Amino acid sequence: MFDYPLTYSEVFLFLENKYRQSEFSEALNSLVFNKMIFQFDKYYSLKNDHGLIARRNKGNEKAAELIKKAKEVGRLLIKFPYVRGVGISGSLSKNFADDRSDIDLFIITEKKRLWIARSFMHCFKKLTFLVNKQHHYCMNYYIDEEQLQIVEKNIYTAIEIGTLIPLEGDTVFERFYAANSWTRDLLPNKNLRLASAKPLRKYFLKSLIESLLNNRAGEWLDNILMKFTAGRWNKKTKMKKLNMRGTVMGMAASKHCAKPDPVNFQAKLISRYQHKLVSLLQETENRVAQ
């Protein structure tokens, strides 16, 4: 929003109020005419800086390369036990990447088997460090089929849901979107996309492992893995260990969800956004008054 020029459609789809297309076009043209915002070909920007267009175009090209790789990663991860859906999240799902970008992945698992699925996948991720491919396997957000609705209902999560790129598991993503129809209250011009993910297929080894764990022993193992992992992460948080981005490591862990702790990231990000928004509006009012 502040340093990333947007297209006409992107501005319209992510407005927080419902508008007719004609109203929106008139308002946008007026803002450009009065130099409150700036138009560069198909892009609109808050800053009169053509360099931001070059930055966006370069980031879009890099994202296209990473999305191709993410599709390969998705085809591999869907073969893991109890994984029912794989999608792209984070900045890559907004079609932007740079040389430091990771492939952030959103994972949906079978109900009450999230922690078994996560443990298999993170054991595999340990191996990717040996070939320096760990940035392609950032499985940092898990939910299971029993709790598809995202608990935190705010503008950040609404945009994350609205921009998610489903890769594998078409029917589970359709149910995920249905469970999160609340996002229309925050983004009334943005219709949730139909799931473009591939249908779920059967894999022999995956089915075999699941058949061995579809019992009380599997339930016990899932609970043990949840407690063990949550304990390790709580220890890291108390010690204020930092991740590669300089943020205190923290994870919200429950039977149906494993995700970055909202207090450590979401709340701070929304606070920064609101502060910048207030500053922008104040700056605009001052310009109008002059």
PDB file of C-alpha atoms in Angstrom, residues 83-280:
ATOM      1  CA  VAL A  83      -1.994 -33.699   4.523  1.00  0.00           C
ATOM      2  CA  ARG A  84      -5.248 -32.723   2.800  1.00  0.00           C
ATOM      3  CA  GLY A  85      -4.425 -29.300   1.333  1.00  0.00           C
ATOM      4  CA  VAL A  86      -1.394 -27.168   0.435  1.00  0.00           C
ATOM      5  CA  GLY A  87      -1.471 -23.480  -0.520  1.00  0.00           C
ATOM      6  CA  ILE A  88       0.890 -20.532  -0.957  1.00  0.00           C
ATOM      7  CA  SER A  89       0.652 -17.712   1.611  1.00  0.00           C
ATOM      8  CA  GLY A  90       2.783 -14.722   2.604  1.00  0.00           C
ATOM      9  CA  SER A  91       4.262 -12.184   0.187  1.00  0.00           C
ATOM     10  CA  LEU A  92       4.511 -14.758  -2.596  1.00  0.00           C
ATOM     11  CA  SER A  93       0.719 -15.129  -2.606  1.00  0.00           C
ATOM     12  CA  LYS A  94       0.582 -11.369  -3.374  1.00  0.00           C
ATOM     13  CA  ASN A  95       2.742 -12.033  -6.452  1.00  0.00           C
ATOM     14  CA  PHE A  96       5.882 -10.408  -5.040  1.00  0.00           C
ATOM     15  CA  ALA A  97       9.310 -11.805  -4.198  1.00  0.00           C
ATOM     16  CA  ASP A  98      12.950 -10.775  -3.937  1.00  0.00           C
ATOM     17  CA  ASP A  99      16.238 -12.600  -3.440  1.00  0.00           C
ATOM     18  CA  ARG A 100      15.484 -13.097   0.280  1.00  0.00           C
ATOM     19  CA  SER A 101      11.951 -14.424  -0.171  1.00  0.00           C
ATOM     20  CA  ASP A 102      10.807 -17.766   1.191  1.00  0.00           C
ATOM     21  CA  ILE A 103       8.022 -19.999  -0.052  1.00  0.00           C
ATOM     22  CA  ASP A 104       5.496 -19.694   2.782  1.00  0.00           C
ATOM     23  CA  LEU A 105       3.011 -22.555   2.837  1.00  0.00           C
ATOM     24  CA  PHE A 106      -0.434 -22.967   4.343  1.00  0.00           C
ATOM     25  CA  ILE A 107      -1.260 -26.573   5.243  1.00  0.00           C
ATOM     26  CA  ILE A 108      -4.630 -28.212   5.949  1.00  0.00           C
ATOM     27  CA  THR A 109      -4.526 -31.637   7.599  1.00  0.00           C
ATOM     28  CA  GLU A 110      -6.918 -34.436   8.513  1.00  0.00           C
ATOM     29  CA  LYS A 111      -8.824 -33.664  11.727  1.00  0.00           C
ATOM     30  CA  LYS A 112      -7.018 -34.604  14.941  1.00  0.00           C
ATOM     31  CA  ARG A 113      -3.863 -35.603  13.050  1.00  0.00           C
ATOM     32  CA  LEU A 114      -2.287 -32.180  12.544  1.00  0.00           C
ATOM     33  CA  TRP A 115       0.706 -32.826  14.774  1.00  0.00           C
ATOM     34  CA  ILE A 116       1.566 -36.156  13.167  1.00  0.00           C
ATOM     35  CA  ALA A 117       1.431 -34.511   9.750  1.00  0.00           C
ATOM     36  CA  ARG A 118       3.482 -31.542  10.930  1.00  0.00           C
ATOM     37  CA  SER A 119       6.125 -33.747  12.545  1.00  0.00           C
ATOM     38  CA  PHE A 120       6.613 -35.810   9.375  1.00  0.00           C
ATOM     39  CA  MET A 121       6.940 -32.642   7.320  1.00  0.00           C
ATOM     40  CA  HIS A 122       9.344 -30.893   9.679  1.00  0.00           C
ATOM     41  CA  CYS A 123      11.575 -33.957   9.923  1.00  0.00           C
ATOM     42  CA  PHE A 124      11.782 -33.747   6.139  1.00  0.00           C
ATOM     43  CA  LYS A 125      12.531 -30.015   6.343  1.00  0.00           C
ATOM     44  CA  LYS A 126      15.573 -30.763   8.526  1.00  0.00           C
ATOM     45  CA  LEU A 127      17.005 -32.656   5.546  1.00  0.00           C
ATOM     46  CA  THR A 128      16.498 -29.676   3.225  1.00  0.00           C
ATOM     47  CA  PHE A 129      19.078 -27.721   5.226  1.00  0.00           C
ATOM     48  CA  LEU A 130      21.707 -30.153   3.912  1.00  0.00           C
ATOM     49  CA  VAL A 131      21.098 -28.927   0.357  1.00  0.00           C
ATOM     50  CA  ASN A 132      20.293 -25.306   1.291  1.00  0.00           C
ATOM     51  CA  LYS A 133      16.666 -25.629   0.133  1.00  0.00           C
ATOM     52  CA  GLN A 134      15.009 -24.868   3.488  1.00  0.00           C
ATOM     53  CA  HIS A 135      13.609 -21.560   2.180  1.00  0.00           C
ATOM     54  CA  HIS A 136      11.391 -23.526  -0.214  1.00  0.00           C
ATOM     55  CA  TYR A 137       9.682 -25.387   2.639  1.00  0.00           C
ATOM     56  CA  CYS A 138       8.405 -22.784   5.108  1.00  0.00           C
ATOM     57  CA  MET A 139       5.370 -24.701   6.384  1.00  0.00           C
ATOM     58  CA  ASN A 140       4.490 -22.135   9.025  1.00  0.00           C
ATOM     59  CA  TYR A 141       0.686 -22.254   9.261  1.00  0.00           C
ATOM     60  CA  TYR A 142      -1.328 -25.420   9.881  1.00  0.00           C
ATOM     61  CA  ILE A 143      -5.022 -25.994  10.505  1.00  0.00           C
ATOM     62  CA  ASP A 144      -7.044 -29.192  10.439  1.00  0.00           C
ATOM     63  CA  GLU A 145     -10.379 -30.056   8.843  1.00  0.00           C
ATOM     64  CA  GLU A 146     -12.212 -29.839  12.150  1.00  0.00           C
ATOM     65  CA  GLN A 147     -11.488 -26.113  12.583  1.00  0.00           C
ATOM     66  CA  LEU A 148     -11.254 -24.510   9.142  1.00  0.00           C
ATOM     67  CA  GLN A 149     -12.355 -21.068  10.312  1.00  0.00           C
ATOM     68  CA  ILE A 150      -9.487 -18.697  11.156  1.00  0.00           C
ATOM     69  CA  VAL A 151      -9.929 -17.489  14.728  1.00  0.00           C
ATOM     70  CA  GLU A 152      -8.384 -14.018  14.370  1.00  0.00           C
ATOM     71  CA  LYS A 153     -10.816 -11.955  12.304  1.00  0.00           C
ATOM     72  CA  ASN A 154      -9.031  -8.778  11.241  1.00  0.00           C
ATOM     73  CA  ILE A 155      -7.861  -6.994   8.098  1.00  0.00           C
ATOM     74  CA  TYR A 156      -4.536  -8.851   8.109  1.00  0.00           C
ATOM     75  CA  THR A 157      -6.061 -12.339   8.168  1.00  0.00           C
ATOM     76  CA  ALA A 158      -8.808 -11.305   5.723  1.00  0.00           C
ATOM     77  CA  ILE A 159      -6.165 -10.272   3.169  1.00  0.00           C
ATOM     78  CA  GLU A 160      -4.149 -13.439   3.808  1.00  0.00           C
ATOM     79  CA  ILE A 161      -7.222 -15.589   3.155  1.00  0.00           C
ATOM     80  CA  GLY A 162      -8.243 -13.544   0.123  1.00  0.00           C
ATOM     81  CA  THR A 163      -4.824 -13.845  -1.512  1.00  0.00           C
ATOM     82  CA  LEU A 164      -4.076 -17.475  -0.640  1.00  0.00           C
ATOM     83  CA  ILE A 165      -3.109 -19.557  -3.695  1.00  0.00           C
ATOM     84  CA  PRO A 166      -4.426 -23.129  -3.340  1.00  0.00           C
ATOM     85  CA  LEU A 167      -2.152 -25.745  -4.910  1.00  0.00           C
ATOM     86  CA  GLU A 168      -3.388 -29.157  -3.769  1.00  0.00           C
ATOM     87  CA  GLY A 169      -6.705 -30.352  -2.327  1.00  0.00           C
ATOM     88  CA  ASP A 170      -9.555 -28.657  -4.197  1.00  0.00           C
ATOM     89  CA  THR A 171     -12.519 -29.760  -2.059  1.00  0.00           C
ATOM     90  CA  VAL A 172     -10.903 -28.952   1.296  1.00  0.00           C
ATOM     91  CA  PHE A 173     -10.109 -25.429   0.086  1.00  0.00           C
ATOM     92  CA  GLU A 174     -13.712 -24.956  -1.038  1.00  0.00           C
ATOM     93  CA  ARG A 175     -14.793 -25.813   2.507  1.00  0.00           C
ATOM     94  CA  PHE A 176     -12.084 -23.541   3.902  1.00  0.00           C
ATOM     95  CA  TYR A 177     -13.399 -20.568   1.911  1.00  0.00           C
ATOM     96  CA  ALA A 178     -16.967 -21.336   2.967  1.00  0.00           C
ATOM     97  CA  ALA A 179     -15.902 -21.427   6.624  1.00  0.00           C
ATOM     98  CA  ASN A 180     -14.232 -18.029   6.254  1.00  0.00           C
ATOM     99  CA  SER A 181     -16.978 -16.116   4.472  1.00  0.00           C
ATOM    100  CA  TRP A 182     -16.677 -13.540   7.313  1.00  0.00           C
ATOM    101  CA  THR A 183     -13.894 -11.926   5.255  1.00  0.00           C
ATOM    102  CA  ARG A 184     -16.594 -10.304   3.086  1.00  0.00           C
ATOM    103  CA  ASP A 185     -17.401  -8.017   6.021  1.00  0.00           C
ATOM    104  CA  LEU A 186     -13.867  -6.592   5.880  1.00  0.00           C
ATOM    105  CA  LEU A 187     -13.306  -6.854   2.122  1.00  0.00           C
ATOM    106  CA  PRO A 188     -16.801  -6.493   0.615  1.00  0.00           C
ATOM    107  CA  ASN A 189     -15.548  -6.022  -2.974  1.00  0.00           C
ATOM    108  CA  LYS A 190     -13.389  -9.161  -2.868  1.00  0.00           C
ATOM    109  CA  ASN A 191     -15.113 -12.439  -3.614  1.00  0.00           C
ATOM    110  CA  LEU A 192     -13.249 -15.471  -2.331  1.00  0.00           C
ATOM    111  CA  ARG A 193     -11.780 -17.314  -5.281  1.00  0.00           C
ATOM    112  CA  LEU A 194     -12.986 -20.756  -6.257  1.00  0.00           C
ATOM    113  CA  ALA A 195     -10.432 -23.349  -5.280  1.00  0.00           C
ATOM    114  CA  SER A 196      -7.973 -23.767  -8.144  1.00  0.00           C
ATOM    115  CA  ALA A 197      -6.118 -26.560  -6.392  1.00  0.00           C
ATOM    116  CA  LYS A 198      -5.638 -30.012  -7.843  1.00  0.00           C
ATOM    117  CA  PRO A 199      -7.915 -32.834  -6.616  1.00  0.00           C
ATOM    118  CA  LEU A 200      -6.594 -35.016  -3.828  1.00  0.00           C
ATOM    119  CA  ARG A 201      -5.056 -38.278  -5.060  1.00  0.00           C
ATOM    120  CA  LYS A 202      -4.251 -41.515  -3.271  1.00  0.00           C
ATOM    121  CA  TYR A 203      -0.653 -42.514  -2.635  1.00  0.00           C
ATOM    122  CA  PHE A 204       0.240 -46.013  -1.460  1.00  0.00           C
ATOM    123  CA  LEU A 205       2.782 -45.159   1.260  1.00  0.00           C
ATOM    124  CA  LYS A 206       0.645 -42.300   2.570  1.00  0.00           C
ATOM    125  CA  SER A 207      -2.434 -44.547   2.794  1.00  0.00           C
ATOM    126  CA  LEU A 208      -0.404 -47.304   4.466  1.00  0.00           C
ATOM    127  CA  ILE A 209       0.961 -45.025   7.217  1.00  0.00           C
ATOM    128  CA  GLU A 210      -2.478 -43.507   7.822  1.00  0.00           C
ATOM    129  CA  SER A 211      -4.057 -46.975   8.131  1.00  0.00           C
ATOM    130  CA  LEU A 212      -1.511 -47.810  10.854  1.00  0.00           C
ATOM    131  CA  LEU A 213      -2.339 -44.625  12.797  1.00  0.00           C
ATOM    132  CA  ASN A 214      -6.119 -44.411  12.398  1.00  0.00           C
ATOM    133  CA  ASN A 215      -6.684 -45.711  15.917  1.00  0.00           C
ATOM    134  CA  ARG A 216      -6.173 -44.795  19.561  1.00  0.00           C
ATOM    135  CA  ALA A 217      -2.424 -45.087  19.206  1.00  0.00           C
ATOM    136  CA  GLY A 218      -2.529 -42.424  16.499  1.00  0.00           C
ATOM    137  CA  GLU A 219      -4.627 -40.165  18.751  1.00  0.00           C
ATOM    138  CA  TRP A 220      -2.152 -40.652  21.604  1.00  0.00           C
ATOM    139  CA  LEU A 221       0.833 -39.937  19.338  1.00  0.00           C
ATOM    140  CA  ASP A 222      -0.757 -36.757  17.984  1.00  0.00           C
ATOM    141  CA  ASN A 223      -1.347 -35.452  21.524  1.00  0.00           C
ATOM    142  CA  ILE A 224       2.219 -36.278  22.600  1.00  0.00           C
ATOM    143  CA  LEU A 225       3.706 -34.530  19.580  1.00  0.00           C
ATOM    144  CA  MET A 226       1.548 -31.456  20.244  1.00  0.00           C
ATOM    145  CA  LYS A 227       2.672 -31.186  23.876  1.00  0.00           C
ATOM    146  CA  PHE A 228       6.308 -31.806  23.021  1.00  0.00           C
ATOM    147  CA  THR A 229       6.422 -29.245  20.189  1.00  0.00           C
ATOM    148  CA  ALA A 230       4.463 -26.606  22.118  1.00  0.00           C
ATOM    149  CA  GLY A 231       6.837 -27.055  25.069  1.00  0.00           C
ATOM    150  CA  ARG A 232       9.905 -26.521  22.892  1.00  0.00           C
ATOM    151  CA  TRP A 233       8.429 -23.395  21.303  1.00  0.00           C
ATOM    152  CA  ASN A 234       7.380 -21.937  24.656  1.00  0.00           C
ATOM    153  CA  LYS A 235      10.947 -22.378  25.832  1.00  0.00           C
ATOM    154  CA  LYS A 236      12.283 -20.517  22.776  1.00  0.00           C
ATOM    155  CA  THR A 237       9.797 -17.693  23.344  1.00  0.00           C
ATOM    156  CA  LYS A 238      10.745 -17.322  27.022  1.00  0.00           C
ATOM    157  CA  MET A 239      14.422 -17.186  26.051  1.00  0.00           C
ATOM    158  CA  LYS A 240      13.468 -14.523  23.444  1.00  0.00           C
ATOM    159  CA  LYS A 241      15.192 -16.379  20.645  1.00  0.00           C
ATOM    160  CA  LEU A 242      14.952 -14.562  17.319  1.00  0.00           C
ATOM    161  CA  ASN A 243      14.115 -16.026  13.950  1.00  0.00           C
ATOM    162  CA  MET A 244      15.970 -15.109  10.728  1.00  0.00           C
ATOM    163  CA  ARG A 245      13.829 -11.962  10.411  1.00  0.00           C
ATOM    164  CA  GLY A 246      14.748 -10.703  13.859  1.00  0.00           C
ATOM    165  CA  THR A 247      11.347 -11.457  15.434  1.00  0.00           C
ATOM    166  CA  VAL A 248      10.943 -13.274  18.758  1.00  0.00           C
ATOM    167  CA  MET A 249      10.076 -16.883  17.971  1.00  0.00           C
ATOM    168  CA  GLY A 250       6.612 -17.877  19.120  1.00  0.00           C
ATOM    169  CA  MET A 251       3.960 -20.358  18.100  1.00  0.00           C
ATOM    170  CA  ALA A 252       0.270 -20.646  18.953  1.00  0.00           C
ATOM    171  CA  ALA A 253      -0.375 -24.349  19.362  1.00  0.00           C
ATOM    172  CA  SER A 254      -3.673 -26.173  19.849  1.00  0.00           C
ATOM    173  CA  LYS A 255      -5.210 -29.482  18.820  1.00  0.00           C
ATOM    174  CA  HIS A 256      -6.471 -28.006  15.554  1.00  0.00           C
ATOM    175  CA  CYS A 257      -3.923 -25.292  14.752  1.00  0.00           C
ATOM    176  CA  ALA A 258      -0.185 -24.533  14.664  1.00  0.00           C
ATOM    177  CA  LYS A 259       0.780 -21.040  13.568  1.00  0.00           C
ATOM    178  CA  PRO A 260       3.042 -18.074  14.355  1.00  0.00           C
ATOM    179  CA  ASP A 261       1.906 -16.428  17.580  1.00  0.00           C
ATOM    180  CA  PRO A 262      -0.466 -13.558  16.601  1.00  0.00           C
ATOM    181  CA  VAL A 263       0.781 -11.454  19.518  1.00  0.00           C
ATOM    182  CA  ASN A 264       4.344 -11.579  18.199  1.00  0.00           C
ATOM    183  CA  PHE A 265       3.499 -10.674  14.615  1.00  0.00           C
ATOM    184  CA  GLN A 266      -0.093  -9.892  13.665  1.00  0.00           C
ATOM    185  CA  ALA A 267      -0.791  -7.409  16.449  1.00  0.00           C
ATOM    186  CA  LYS A 268       2.440  -5.499  15.841  1.00  0.00           C
ATOM    187  CA  LEU A 269       1.912  -5.425  12.087  1.00  0.00           C
ATOM    188  CA  ILE A 270      -1.665  -4.135  12.391  1.00  0.00           C
ATOM    189  CA  SER A 271      -0.482  -1.479  14.863  1.00  0.00           C
ATOM    190  CA  ARG A 272       2.212  -0.318  12.415  1.00  0.00           C
ATOM    191  CA  TYR A 273      -0.337  -0.275   9.592  1.00  0.00           C
ATOM    192  CA  GLN A 274      -2.807   1.836  11.563  1.00  0.00           C
ATOM    193  CA  HIS A 275      -0.064   4.261  12.617  1.00  0.00           C
ATOM    194  CA  LYS A 276       1.113   4.741   9.030  1.00  0.00           C
ATOM    195  CA  LEU A 277      -2.488   5.132   7.865  1.00  0.00           C
ATOM    196  CA  VAL A 278      -3.170   7.899  10.395  1.00  0.00           C
ATOM    197  CA  SER A 279       0.048   9.667   9.337  1.00  0.00           C
ATOM    198  CA  LEU A 280      -0.915   9.403   5.672  1.00  0.00           C
TER     199      LEU A 280
END
